[in-house]
mmCIF file of C-alpha atoms in Angstrom:
data_model
loop_
_atom_site.group_PDB
_atom_site.id
_atom_site.type_symbol
_atom_site.label_atom_id
_atom_site.label_comp_id
_atom_site.label_asym_id
_atom_site.label_seq_id
_atom_site.Cartn_x
_atom_site.Cartn_y
_atom_site.Cartn_z
ATOM 1 C CA MET B 1 -2.366 27.484 6.909
ATOM 2 C CA SER B 2 -1.721 30.892 7.008
ATOM 3 C CA ASP B 3 -4.285 32.444 5.265
ATOM 4 C CA ASN B 4 -7.439 34.721 6.394
ATOM 5 C CA SER B 5 -10.091 32.077 6.847
ATOM 6 C CA THR B 6 -8.459 30.492 10.315
ATOM 7 C CA PRO B 7 -10.863 31.312 13.467
ATOM 8 C CA SER B 8 -9.961 35.333 15.192
ATOM 9 C CA ASP B 9 -8.134 33.438 18.968
ATOM 10 C CA TRP B 10 -5.853 31.732 15.796
ATOM 11 C CA LEU B 11 -2.209 32.917 15.693
ATOM 12 C CA GLN B 12 -0.328 33.012 12.339
ATOM 13 C CA CYS B 13 3.074 32.045 12.831
ATOM 14 C CA GLU B 14 5.829 30.158 10.931
ATOM 15 C CA LEU B 15 7.539 27.306 12.277
ATOM 16 C CA GLY B 16 11.215 29.195 13.211
ATOM 17 C CA GLU B 17 9.390 30.908 15.905
ATOM 18 C CA LEU B 18 8.201 28.288 17.556
ATOM 19 C CA THR B 19 10.341 25.561 17.477
ATOM 20 C CA GLU B 20 14.156 24.635 17.848
ATOM 21 C CA ILE B 21 14.821 23.218 14.098
ATOM 22 C CA ILE B 22 18.092 20.584 15.314
ATOM 23 C CA LEU B 23 19.982 18.376 12.664
ATOM 24 C CA GLY B 24 21.937 15.399 13.451
ATOM 25 C CA GLY B 25 24.804 13.662 12.092
ATOM 26 C CA THR B 26 26.762 10.492 10.990
ATOM 27 C CA PRO B 27 29.435 9.138 12.462
ATOM 28 C CA SER B 28 32.612 7.929 10.299
ATOM 29 C CA THR B 29 31.063 4.406 9.096
ATOM 30 C CA GLU B 30 34.533 3.138 8.982
ATOM 31 C CA VAL B 31 35.480 3.299 12.613
ATOM 32 C CA SER B 32 33.705 0.620 14.638
ATOM 33 C CA ALA B 33 34.326 2.456 17.880
ATOM 34 C CA PHE B 34 31.889 4.675 16.777
ATOM 35 C CA TRP B 35 28.849 2.072 16.267
ATOM 36 C CA GLY B 36 26.870 -0.212 18.561
ATOM 37 C CA GLY B 37 26.901 1.403 21.812
ATOM 38 C CA THR B 38 24.245 2.609 23.845
ATOM 39 C CA ILE B 39 22.789 5.645 22.171
ATOM 40 C CA PRO B 40 20.243 6.095 19.930
ATOM 41 C CA TRP B 41 20.359 6.729 16.364
ATOM 42 C CA MET B 42 17.221 7.793 14.492
ATOM 43 C CA SER B 43 17.821 7.397 10.433
ATOM 44 C CA SER B 44 15.263 8.861 8.025
ATOM 45 C CA GLY B 45 13.374 5.815 7.725
ATOM 46 C CA ASP B 46 12.838 5.462 11.438
ATOM 47 C CA VAL B 47 10.194 8.004 10.720
ATOM 48 C CA HIS B 48 7.823 5.537 8.939
ATOM 49 C CA MET B 49 7.034 4.376 12.547
ATOM 50 C CA LYS B 50 5.406 7.613 13.206
ATOM 51 C CA ILE B 51 4.818 7.229 16.658
ATOM 52 C CA ILE B 52 8.363 6.663 18.445
ATOM 53 C CA ASP B 53 9.699 5.674 21.943
ATOM 54 C CA ASP B 54 13.077 3.952 20.492
ATOM 55 C CA VAL B 55 14.700 3.389 17.264
ATOM 56 C CA PRO B 56 17.321 0.147 16.346
ATOM 57 C CA GLY B 57 20.375 2.408 15.896
ATOM 58 C CA ARG B 58 22.946 2.547 18.410
ATOM 59 C CA ILE B 59 25.920 4.915 18.376
ATOM 60 C CA THR B 60 29.309 5.208 21.088
ATOM 61 C CA LYS B 61 29.317 8.286 23.330
ATOM 62 C CA LEU B 62 32.484 8.393 21.048
ATOM 63 C CA GLY B 63 30.708 8.676 17.650
ATOM 64 C CA LEU B 64 28.050 10.952 19.330
ATOM 65 C CA GLU B 65 31.215 13.427 20.018
ATOM 66 C CA SER B 66 33.165 12.648 16.600
ATOM 67 C CA SER B 67 30.219 13.899 14.359
ATOM 68 C CA ASN B 68 27.872 16.295 14.932
ATOM 69 C CA ALA B 69 25.177 14.051 15.541
ATOM 70 C CA ARG B 70 23.851 15.316 19.111
ATOM 71 C CA LEU B 71 21.482 14.152 21.926
ATOM 72 C CA VAL B 72 17.829 15.873 21.838
ATOM 73 C CA SER B 73 15.305 14.897 24.472
ATOM 74 C CA PRO B 74 11.636 14.418 23.768
ATOM 75 C CA PRO B 75 8.761 15.832 22.725
ATOM 76 C CA THR B 76 10.163 16.746 19.282
ATOM 77 C CA VAL B 77 9.141 16.055 16.123
ATOM 78 C CA ALA B 78 11.120 14.737 13.150
ATOM 79 C CA VAL B 79 11.125 15.430 10.172
ATOM 80 C CA ALA B 80 12.706 13.457 6.964
ATOM 81 C CA LEU B 81 14.963 15.960 4.943
ATOM 82 C CA ALA B 82 15.955 13.462 1.956
ATOM 83 C CA GLY B 83 14.617 11.191 0.010
ATOM 84 C CA GLN B 84 13.343 10.487 -3.554
ATOM 85 C CA GLY B 85 10.772 8.031 -2.640
ATOM 86 C CA LYS B 86 8.101 8.904 -0.150
ATOM 87 C CA THR B 87 10.567 9.423 3.457
ATOM 88 C CA ARG B 88 11.190 12.918 2.699
ATOM 89 C CA GLY B 89 8.525 14.996 3.829
ATOM 90 C CA THR B 90 7.242 12.516 6.464
ATOM 91 C CA ALA B 91 6.675 13.555 10.284
ATOM 92 C CA ALA B 92 6.872 11.647 13.596
ATOM 93 C CA LEU B 93 6.236 12.307 16.965
ATOM 94 C CA VAL B 94 9.557 11.107 19.113
ATOM 95 C CA GLN B 95 8.582 10.677 22.505
ATOM 96 C CA ALA B 96 12.288 9.253 23.317
ATOM 97 C CA THR B 97 16.313 10.933 23.823
ATOM 98 C CA VAL B 98 17.607 10.578 20.800
ATOM 99 C CA SER B 99 20.299 11.353 18.310
ATOM 100 C CA THR B 100 19.979 11.574 14.325
ATOM 101 C CA ASN B 101 21.597 11.556 11.298
ATOM 102 C CA GLN B 102 22.082 14.873 8.755
ATOM 103 C CA SER B 103 18.996 13.984 6.943
ATOM 104 C CA VAL B 104 16.570 14.043 9.634
ATOM 105 C CA ALA B 105 15.299 17.000 11.755
ATOM 106 C CA LEU B 106 14.028 17.438 15.357
ATOM 107 C CA LEU B 107 11.322 20.466 15.773
ATOM 108 C CA ARG B 108 11.625 20.828 19.415
ATOM 109 C CA PRO B 109 9.018 23.277 20.762
ATOM 110 C CA ILE B 110 10.171 26.759 22.504
ATOM 111 C CA ASP B 111 7.311 28.541 22.728
ATOM 112 C CA GLU B 112 4.793 27.297 25.793
ATOM 113 C CA ARG B 113 2.170 27.938 23.232
ATOM 114 C CA LEU B 114 2.477 25.204 21.200
ATOM 115 C CA ASP B 115 1.768 21.656 21.844
ATOM 116 C CA ALA B 116 4.176 19.218 20.374
ATOM 117 C CA ARG B 117 1.226 16.504 19.627
ATOM 118 C CA PHE B 118 -0.690 19.170 17.786
ATOM 119 C CA LEU B 119 2.373 20.101 15.952
ATOM 120 C CA TYR B 120 2.806 16.327 14.821
ATOM 121 C CA PHE B 121 -0.382 16.119 13.761
ATOM 122 C CA ASN B 122 -0.196 19.634 11.559
ATOM 123 C CA LEU B 123 2.749 18.312 9.942
ATOM 124 C CA ASP B 124 1.928 15.147 9.444
ATOM 125 C CA HIS B 125 -1.234 16.346 7.498
ATOM 126 C CA ARG B 126 0.544 18.248 4.831
ATOM 127 C CA TYR B 127 2.741 16.003 4.014
ATOM 128 C CA GLU B 128 2.066 16.845 0.277
ATOM 129 C CA GLU B 129 3.125 20.671 1.079
ATOM 130 C CA LEU B 130 6.353 19.902 2.725
ATOM 131 C CA ARG B 131 7.543 17.933 -0.406
ATOM 132 C CA ASN B 132 6.702 20.534 -2.903
ATOM 133 C CA ARG B 133 8.846 23.287 -0.703
ATOM 134 C CA SER B 134 11.241 20.930 -0.450
ATOM 135 C CA MET B 135 14.293 22.465 -3.084
ATOM 136 C CA GLY B 136 16.855 20.491 -5.380
ATOM 137 C CA GLY B 137 15.317 18.846 -8.434
ATOM 138 C CA GLY B 138 16.024 15.337 -9.041
ATOM 139 C CA ARG B 139 17.155 14.560 -5.811
ATOM 140 C CA ALA B 140 15.171 17.419 -3.900
ATOM 141 C CA GLY B 141 15.130 17.587 0.141
ATOM 142 C CA LEU B 142 13.936 19.931 2.593
ATOM 143 C CA SER B 143 16.468 21.797 5.058
ATOM 144 C CA ALA B 144 16.177 23.940 8.036
ATOM 145 C CA GLY B 145 15.669 26.693 6.401
ATOM 146 C CA VAL B 146 12.821 25.427 4.714
ATOM 147 C CA LEU B 147 11.007 24.294 7.757
ATOM 148 C CA THR B 148 11.859 27.324 9.519
ATOM 149 C CA LYS B 149 9.582 29.555 7.252
ATOM 150 C CA VAL B 150 6.381 27.071 7.197
ATOM 151 C CA PRO B 151 3.397 28.579 8.278
ATOM 152 C CA ILE B 152 1.233 27.393 10.825
ATOM 153 C CA ALA B 153 -2.206 28.535 12.078
ATOM 154 C CA LEU B 154 -2.241 28.025 16.168
ATOM 155 C CA PRO B 155 -5.409 27.362 18.036
ATOM 156 C CA PRO B 156 -4.671 27.901 22.004
ATOM 157 C CA ARG B 157 -3.149 24.975 23.069
ATOM 158 C CA ASP B 158 -6.056 23.758 24.914
ATOM 159 C CA ALA B 159 -7.966 23.665 22.126
ATOM 160 C CA GLN B 160 -4.510 22.159 20.400
ATOM 161 C CA ARG B 161 -4.643 19.164 22.624
ATOM 162 C CA ARG B 162 -8.215 18.571 21.879
ATOM 163 C CA ILE B 163 -7.466 18.076 18.492
ATOM 164 C CA ALA B 164 -4.271 15.916 19.007
ATOM 165 C CA ALA B 165 -6.888 13.598 21.427
ATOM 166 C CA VAL B 166 -9.449 12.818 18.450
ATOM 167 C CA LEU B 167 -6.266 12.390 16.132
ATOM 168 C CA ASP B 168 -5.269 10.255 18.393
ATOM 169 C CA ALA B 169 -8.161 8.078 18.929
ATOM 170 C CA LEU B 170 -8.643 7.720 15.187
ATOM 171 C CA ASP B 171 -4.964 6.820 14.697
ATOM 172 C CA ALA B 172 -5.574 4.310 17.778
ATOM 173 C CA GLU B 173 -8.755 2.583 15.695
ATOM 174 C CA ILE B 174 -6.273 2.606 12.559
ATOM 175 C CA SER B 175 -3.393 0.877 14.022
ATOM 176 C CA SER B 176 -5.813 -1.958 15.766
ATOM 177 C CA LEU B 177 -7.469 -2.929 12.083
ATOM 178 C CA GLN B 178 -3.837 -2.895 10.757
ATOM 179 C CA SER B 179 -2.701 -4.927 13.677
ATOM 180 C CA ILE B 180 -5.762 -7.015 12.435
ATOM 181 C CA ILE B 181 -5.072 -7.164 8.808
ATOM 182 C CA GLU B 182 -2.153 -8.200 9.270
ATOM 183 C CA LYS B 183 -3.136 -11.370 11.459
ATOM 184 C CA LEU B 184 -5.526 -11.958 9.308
ATOM 185 C CA SER B 185 -2.841 -11.978 6.076
ATOM 186 C CA VAL B 186 -1.017 -14.678 7.654
ATOM 187 C CA VAL B 187 -4.009 -16.593 8.625
ATOM 188 C CA ARG B 188 -4.939 -16.270 4.996
ATOM 189 C CA LEU B 189 -1.114 -17.734 3.906
ATOM 190 C CA GLY B 190 -1.144 -20.435 6.157
ATOM 191 C CA LEU B 191 -4.619 -21.888 4.909
ATOM 192 C CA LEU B 192 -4.096 -20.998 1.111
ATOM 193 C CA ARG B 193 -0.892 -23.336 1.729
ATOM 194 C CA ASP B 194 -2.466 -26.067 3.400
ATOM 195 C CA LEU B 195 -5.757 -26.283 0.824
ATOM 196 C CA MET B 196 -3.210 -26.935 -2.011
ATOM 197 C CA THR B 197 -0.901 -28.816 -0.638
ATOM 198 C CA ARG B 198 -3.617 -31.377 1.594
ATOM 199 C CA GLY B 199 -6.782 -30.070 0.245
ATOM 200 C CA VAL B 200 -10.397 -31.529 1.807
ATOM 201 C CA ALA B 201 -10.575 -34.774 2.920
ATOM 202 C CA SER B 202 -13.783 -36.550 3.068
ATOM 203 C CA THR B 203 -13.921 -36.156 6.912
ATOM 204 C CA GLY B 204 -14.446 -32.915 6.055
ATOM 205 C CA ARG B 205 -10.932 -31.721 7.652
ATOM 206 C CA LEU B 206 -7.716 -30.870 6.087
ATOM 207 C CA ARG B 207 -6.277 -34.720 5.204
ATOM 208 C CA PRO B 208 -2.806 -35.332 7.525
ATOM 209 C CA SER B 209 0.205 -33.759 6.689
ATOM 210 C CA PRO B 210 3.327 -35.650 4.728
ATOM 211 C CA HIS B 211 4.639 -36.276 8.075
ATOM 212 C CA GLN B 212 1.456 -37.874 9.581
ATOM 213 C CA ASP B 213 0.791 -40.210 6.821
ATOM 214 C CA ALA B 214 3.088 -40.362 3.773
ATOM 215 C CA ALA B 215 1.211 -42.987 2.618
ATOM 216 C CA ILE B 216 -1.817 -41.008 0.953
ATOM 217 C CA TYR B 217 0.650 -38.652 -1.071
ATOM 218 C CA VAL B 218 2.577 -39.311 -4.479
ATOM 219 C CA ASP B 219 5.512 -37.044 -6.084
ATOM 220 C CA GLY B 220 4.075 -34.557 -8.215
ATOM 221 C CA VAL B 221 5.367 -31.355 -10.770
ATOM 222 C CA TYR B 222 5.096 -29.073 -7.223
ATOM 223 C CA GLY B 223 6.250 -31.524 -4.955
ATOM 224 C CA LEU B 224 4.091 -34.449 -2.607
ATOM 225 C CA ARG B 225 0.494 -34.290 -3.659
ATOM 226 C CA PRO B 226 -2.768 -36.262 -2.647
ATOM 227 C CA LYS B 227 -3.011 -39.383 -4.771
ATOM 228 C CA ALA B 228 -6.677 -38.298 -5.572
ATOM 229 C CA TRP B 229 -5.695 -35.242 -6.907
ATOM 230 C CA ARG B 230 -4.170 -35.080 -10.897
ATOM 231 C CA VAL B 231 -1.389 -33.261 -12.618
ATOM 232 C CA GLY B 232 -2.053 -31.689 -15.836
ATOM 233 C CA LEU B 233 -1.065 -28.940 -18.190
ATOM 234 C CA LEU B 234 -3.557 -25.964 -17.288
ATOM 235 C CA ASP B 235 -4.620 -25.632 -20.909
ATOM 236 C CA GLN B 236 -5.940 -29.698 -20.747
ATOM 237 C CA PHE B 237 -8.196 -27.523 -18.047
ATOM 238 C CA ALA B 238 -9.048 -24.140 -18.711
ATOM 239 C CA LYS B 239 -9.075 -22.181 -22.646
ATOM 240 C CA ARG B 240 -5.995 -19.912 -22.353
ATOM 241 C CA GLY B 241 -6.606 -16.317 -24.140
ATOM 242 C CA SER B 242 -4.693 -13.123 -23.935
ATOM 243 C CA GLY B 243 -5.602 -9.515 -25.000
ATOM 244 C CA HIS B 244 -3.989 -6.437 -26.957
ATOM 245 C CA THR B 245 -4.163 -2.416 -27.178
ATOM 246 C CA PRO B 246 -6.004 -1.134 -30.008
ATOM 247 C CA ASN B 247 -4.421 1.584 -31.833
ATOM 248 C CA LYS B 248 -4.611 4.763 -29.241
ATOM 249 C CA ASN B 249 -4.384 7.127 -32.383
ATOM 250 C CA VAL B 250 -7.808 5.672 -33.685
ATOM 251 C CA PRO B 251 -10.503 7.618 -31.268
ATOM 252 C CA SER B 252 -13.179 5.530 -32.201
ATOM 253 C CA TYR B 253 -11.260 2.333 -30.745
ATOM 254 C CA TRP B 254 -11.955 3.829 -27.294
ATOM 255 C CA ASN B 255 -14.646 4.513 -24.816
ATOM 256 C CA GLY B 256 -17.052 2.687 -26.256
ATOM 257 C CA GLY B 257 -18.431 0.523 -22.921
ATOM 258 C CA ILE B 258 -16.072 -2.358 -22.854
ATOM 259 C CA LYS B 259 -14.128 -2.196 -20.133
ATOM 260 C CA TRP B 260 -10.457 -2.852 -20.745
ATOM 261 C CA VAL B 261 -8.185 -4.093 -17.642
ATOM 262 C CA SER B 262 -4.331 -2.768 -18.327
ATOM 263 C CA LEU B 263 -1.534 -2.326 -16.120
ATOM 264 C CA ALA B 264 -3.071 0.763 -14.743
ATOM 265 C CA ASP B 265 -5.639 -1.514 -12.804
ATOM 266 C CA SER B 266 -2.722 -3.444 -10.633
ATOM 267 C CA SER B 267 -3.817 -1.890 -7.870
ATOM 268 C CA LYS B 268 -7.561 -3.324 -8.242
ATOM 269 C CA LEU B 269 -5.943 -6.786 -8.812
ATOM 270 C CA ASP B 270 -5.520 -9.640 -6.284
ATOM 271 C CA ARG B 271 -8.779 -8.637 -4.592
ATOM 272 C CA PHE B 272 -10.963 -11.732 -5.728
ATOM 273 C CA LEU B 273 -13.259 -9.796 -9.131
ATOM 274 C CA ILE B 274 -12.404 -6.875 -10.924
ATOM 275 C CA GLU B 275 -15.602 -4.689 -11.194
ATOM 276 C CA ASP B 276 -14.259 -1.446 -13.219
ATOM 277 C CA THR B 277 -11.209 -0.624 -15.044
ATOM 278 C CA ASP B 278 -9.204 2.571 -16.157
ATOM 279 C CA LYS B 279 -9.958 2.181 -19.638
ATOM 280 C CA GLN B 280 -12.604 1.331 -22.167
ATOM 281 C CA ILE B 281 -12.514 0.341 -25.612
ATOM 282 C CA SER B 282 -15.218 -0.401 -28.203
ATOM 283 C CA HIS B 283 -16.746 -3.334 -30.421
ATOM 284 C CA THR B 284 -14.946 -1.066 -32.862
ATOM 285 C CA GLY B 285 -11.490 -1.446 -31.275
ATOM 286 C CA ILE B 286 -12.191 -5.508 -30.927
ATOM 287 C CA ALA B 287 -13.007 -6.136 -34.566
ATOM 288 C CA ASN B 288 -9.718 -3.730 -35.643
ATOM 289 C CA SER B 289 -7.300 -5.726 -33.567
ATOM 290 C CA SER B 290 -6.301 -8.967 -31.395
ATOM 291 C CA ALA B 291 -8.442 -8.029 -28.114
ATOM 292 C CA VAL B 292 -11.096 -10.630 -27.141
ATOM 293 C CA LEU B 293 -13.723 -10.011 -25.125
ATOM 294 C CA HIS B 294 -13.272 -12.642 -22.522
ATOM 295 C CA PRO B 295 -16.834 -13.712 -20.631
ATOM 296 C CA VAL B 296 -17.574 -13.250 -17.130
ATOM 297 C CA GLY B 297 -15.833 -15.204 -14.533
ATOM 298 C CA THR B 298 -12.559 -15.908 -16.771
ATOM 299 C CA VAL B 299 -9.739 -15.801 -14.524
ATOM 300 C CA ILE B 300 -6.814 -13.399 -15.538
ATOM 301 C CA LEU B 301 -3.104 -12.746 -14.266
ATOM 302 C CA SER B 302 -0.803 -9.925 -14.621
ATOM 303 C CA ARG B 303 2.536 -11.030 -16.749
ATOM 304 C CA ASP B 304 4.517 -8.154 -16.745
ATOM 305 C CA ALA B 305 4.610 -5.578 -13.920
ATOM 306 C CA GLY B 306 2.585 -6.306 -10.985
ATOM 307 C CA VAL B 307 3.586 -10.032 -12.256
ATOM 308 C CA GLY B 308 1.629 -12.705 -10.931
ATOM 309 C CA LYS B 309 -1.508 -10.614 -9.601
ATOM 310 C CA SER B 310 -4.539 -12.389 -10.221
ATOM 311 C CA ALA B 311 -8.500 -11.558 -10.367
ATOM 312 C CA ILE B 312 -12.070 -12.788 -11.694
ATOM 313 C CA LEU B 313 -13.592 -10.847 -14.511
ATOM 314 C CA ALA B 314 -17.126 -9.720 -12.758
ATOM 315 C CA GLU B 315 -18.275 -8.692 -16.293
ATOM 316 C CA GLY B 316 -17.537 -9.828 -19.563
ATOM 317 C CA MET B 317 -13.970 -7.901 -20.544
ATOM 318 C CA ALA B 318 -10.889 -7.204 -22.463
ATOM 319 C CA VAL B 319 -7.700 -7.398 -21.267
ATOM 320 C CA SER B 320 -4.278 -5.823 -22.578
ATOM 321 C CA GLN B 321 -1.228 -7.735 -23.858
ATOM 322 C CA HIS B 322 0.437 -7.722 -20.657
ATOM 323 C CA PHE B 323 -2.222 -10.054 -18.635
ATOM 324 C CA VAL B 324 -3.451 -14.273 -19.456
ATOM 325 C CA ALA B 325 -6.921 -15.316 -19.477
ATOM 326 C CA TRP B 326 -8.341 -18.700 -18.709
ATOM 327 C CA GLN B 327 -11.774 -20.086 -18.824
ATOM 328 C CA ALA B 328 -12.338 -22.556 -16.606
ATOM 329 C CA GLY B 329 -13.304 -26.333 -18.310
ATOM 330 C CA ARG B 330 -16.283 -28.621 -16.865
ATOM 331 C CA GLU B 331 -13.185 -29.925 -14.673
ATOM 332 C CA LEU B 332 -11.774 -27.107 -12.832
ATOM 333 C CA ASN B 333 -13.717 -24.048 -10.798
ATOM 334 C CA ASN B 334 -12.335 -20.940 -11.288
ATOM 335 C CA VAL B 335 -12.932 -19.585 -8.338
ATOM 336 C CA TYR B 336 -10.411 -22.885 -7.478
ATOM 337 C CA LEU B 337 -7.806 -21.799 -10.317
ATOM 338 C CA TYR B 338 -7.688 -17.927 -8.997
ATOM 339 C CA TYR B 339 -6.725 -19.155 -5.646
ATOM 340 C CA TRP B 340 -4.418 -21.604 -7.208
ATOM 341 C CA LEU B 341 -3.062 -18.798 -9.165
ATOM 342 C CA GLN B 342 -2.571 -16.815 -5.827
ATOM 343 C CA PHE B 343 -0.928 -19.908 -4.463
ATOM 344 C CA MET B 344 1.528 -19.996 -7.231
ATOM 345 C CA LYS B 345 2.173 -16.041 -6.846
ATOM 346 C CA ARG B 346 5.533 -16.109 -5.644
ATOM 347 C CA ALA B 347 6.438 -18.786 -8.099
ATOM 348 C CA PHE B 348 5.276 -16.082 -11.075
ATOM 349 C CA GLU B 349 6.980 -13.398 -8.952
ATOM 350 C CA GLY B 350 10.726 -15.619 -9.228
ATOM 351 C CA ILE B 351 10.546 -16.512 -12.598
ATOM 352 C CA ALA B 352 9.976 -12.257 -13.414
ATOM 353 C CA LEU B 353 13.092 -11.549 -11.131
ATOM 354 C CA GLY B 354 15.062 -14.193 -13.502
ATOM 355 C CA SER B 355 14.430 -11.749 -16.733
ATOM 356 C CA THR B 356 16.025 -8.916 -18.168
ATOM 357 C CA ILE B 357 12.722 -7.364 -17.481
ATOM 358 C CA GLN B 358 9.922 -8.018 -15.186
ATOM 359 C CA THR B 359 7.603 -10.532 -17.223
ATOM 360 C CA ILE B 360 7.032 -13.730 -17.936
ATOM 361 C CA GLY B 361 6.829 -14.664 -21.875
ATOM 362 C CA LEU B 362 3.616 -16.122 -22.955
ATOM 363 C CA PRO B 363 5.479 -19.823 -24.199
ATOM 364 C CA TYR B 364 5.927 -20.849 -20.462
ATOM 365 C CA PHE B 365 1.887 -20.462 -20.099
ATOM 366 C CA ARG B 366 1.861 -23.451 -22.707
ATOM 367 C CA LYS B 367 3.716 -25.664 -19.953
ATOM 368 C CA LEU B 368 2.504 -24.662 -17.067
ATOM 369 C CA HIS B 369 1.060 -27.662 -14.875
ATOM 370 C CA ILE B 370 -1.867 -27.351 -12.186
ATOM 371 C CA THR B 371 -2.918 -29.924 -9.651
ATOM 372 C CA VAL B 372 -6.397 -30.566 -9.420
ATOM 373 C CA PRO B 373 -8.263 -32.038 -7.279
ATOM 374 C CA PRO B 374 -11.924 -33.402 -7.880
ATOM 375 C CA LEU B 375 -14.594 -30.979 -8.620
ATOM 376 C CA GLU B 376 -16.231 -31.119 -5.172
ATOM 377 C CA GLU B 377 -13.122 -30.623 -3.632
ATOM 378 C CA GLN B 378 -11.812 -27.385 -5.407
ATOM 379 C CA GLU B 379 -15.647 -26.184 -4.515
ATOM 380 C CA GLU B 380 -15.040 -26.788 -0.596
ATOM 381 C CA ILE B 381 -11.196 -24.946 -1.197
ATOM 382 C CA ALA B 382 -12.752 -22.073 -2.905
ATOM 383 C CA HIS B 383 -15.380 -21.930 -0.728
ATOM 384 C CA ARG B 384 -12.658 -22.159 2.804
ATOM 385 C CA MET B 385 -10.449 -19.653 1.202
ATOM 386 C CA ARG B 386 -13.301 -16.558 0.547
ATOM 387 C CA LEU B 387 -14.544 -17.101 4.154
ATOM 388 C CA VAL B 388 -11.375 -16.075 4.854
ATOM 389 C CA ASP B 389 -11.178 -13.290 1.802
ATOM 390 C CA VAL B 390 -14.144 -11.610 2.531
ATOM 391 C CA ASP B 391 -13.324 -10.809 6.183
ATOM 392 C CA LEU B 392 -9.951 -9.681 5.124
ATOM 393 C CA ASP B 393 -11.515 -6.876 2.427
ATOM 394 C CA ARG B 394 -14.303 -5.815 4.987
ATOM 395 C CA THR B 395 -11.620 -5.452 7.193
ATOM 396 C CA ARG B 396 -9.631 -3.586 4.190
ATOM 397 C CA ASP B 397 -12.372 -1.309 3.612
ATOM 398 C CA GLU B 398 -12.776 0.046 6.679
ATOM 399 C CA LEU B 399 -9.527 0.714 7.288
ATOM 400 C CA ALA B 400 -9.468 2.795 3.839
ATOM 401 C CA ALA B 401 -12.269 4.587 5.084
ATOM 402 C CA LEU B 402 -11.773 5.368 8.689
ATOM 403 C CA LYS B 403 -8.184 6.796 6.823
ATOM 404 C CA LEU B 404 -10.414 8.589 4.465
ATOM 405 C CA LEU B 405 -12.291 10.210 7.634
ATOM 406 C CA LYS B 406 -8.934 10.938 9.413
ATOM 407 C CA GLN B 407 -7.950 12.837 6.239
ATOM 408 C CA GLY B 408 -11.375 14.876 6.539
ATOM 409 C CA LEU B 409 -11.571 15.478 9.623
ATOM 410 C CA ALA B 410 -7.748 16.716 10.090
ATOM 411 C CA ALA B 411 -8.153 19.213 7.505
ATOM 412 C CA ASP B 412 -11.267 20.524 9.279
ATOM 413 C CA LEU B 413 -10.115 20.272 12.896
ATOM 414 C CA LEU B 414 -6.570 22.131 11.623
ATOM 415 C CA SER B 415 -7.670 24.866 10.223
ATOM 416 C CA GLY B 416 -10.727 25.491 12.289
ATOM 417 C CA ARG B 417 -13.889 24.726 9.906
ATOM 418 C CA VAL B 418 -14.366 22.490 12.751
ATOM 419 C CA ARG B 419 -14.097 22.996 16.097
ATOM 420 C CA VAL B 420 -13.684 20.381 19.375
ATOM 421 C CA PRO B 421 -15.825 21.346 22.120
ATOM 422 C CA VAL B 422 -14.464 21.789 25.593
ATOM 423 C CA GLY B 423 -14.492 18.234 27.653
ATOM 424 C CA VAL B 424 -14.119 15.951 24.786
ATOM 425 C CA THR B 425 -11.100 14.320 24.674
ATOM 426 C CA SER B 426 -12.017 11.508 21.689
#
């Protein structure tokens, strides 16, 4: 941010020239009189709220006076100093009077040339850079000294405010989409539970719950089920297969055009179809290993890392040994099977948690039972779930695109490559 590519009317400064960097402290946790008071006390995890009007932590006046914590008035920008996860280097705009622990630095502008909201967006955009400036090896952390020397390219203050206004508007749109996704996810879970336990009656409506009409339900492997539904081993309704990893030291086994699902593709699962993979294998790799080319429409489930994630193959693919694959038979709709596996995801995760390593052994799937409605009802259940998922996936894609837009626009605005015209506020 301090190179010569920035506009000539921008200043090249360091944070220490423009801000007071304030560190906090933690009252002794062994003294109850220090805790539960009325003074807001911010921990490093609170930075993930990004815009902070309040924090959950509270200490007493005595706790404040007995520690290095200090009440700081807004506006300030918080930067998390420590943590091996994603927290270190995260910035937040603090709009309330707070104290902090020692793992948070509050940067308070002391130069009228610096706008606090601009500072927040600047440091938020430079998250990876801040992490790279950390010192200390495995338990790397930032410090006040490191932050003091961080360079910043500073446009005139009115330009800072216009930049902040544009990025604020994008953040508002991002927040709105995130809220929609959260609501749709709750609706999806509720609908999935209802459809997999009550199904759809001939009237086209959900069956009455067992509390409303117990006579239409019977006991099953997974609790009460409609009498019209069958229960049996999944292997009775679908052909089960698995996968394998060809020898990685034989080049001819790889990059042969056959998509191969592995744990590297975990982020692509739970999105209905899997259409692309991180790696490909060859027909020679299949012929010389236990790998199998599974046909389009096969339903796969991760039984190792990312346990319980599932997808339907959009084309013929092979899978690694970390997956189970099913080809649905004539009495089982493959889309219904996908949603039934989605419904069972928490159970799969629970089984994996009970093992020494996060995995489910293949013998478990030989005994796995499935609840099977009549085929027409399976298709209706699958159709209703797809309607919700299409809407949810579209919104997720919009959110991903908007985040990418913000990232690119922030880079342009904060470097001066793109200017916000006077009068533009969003």
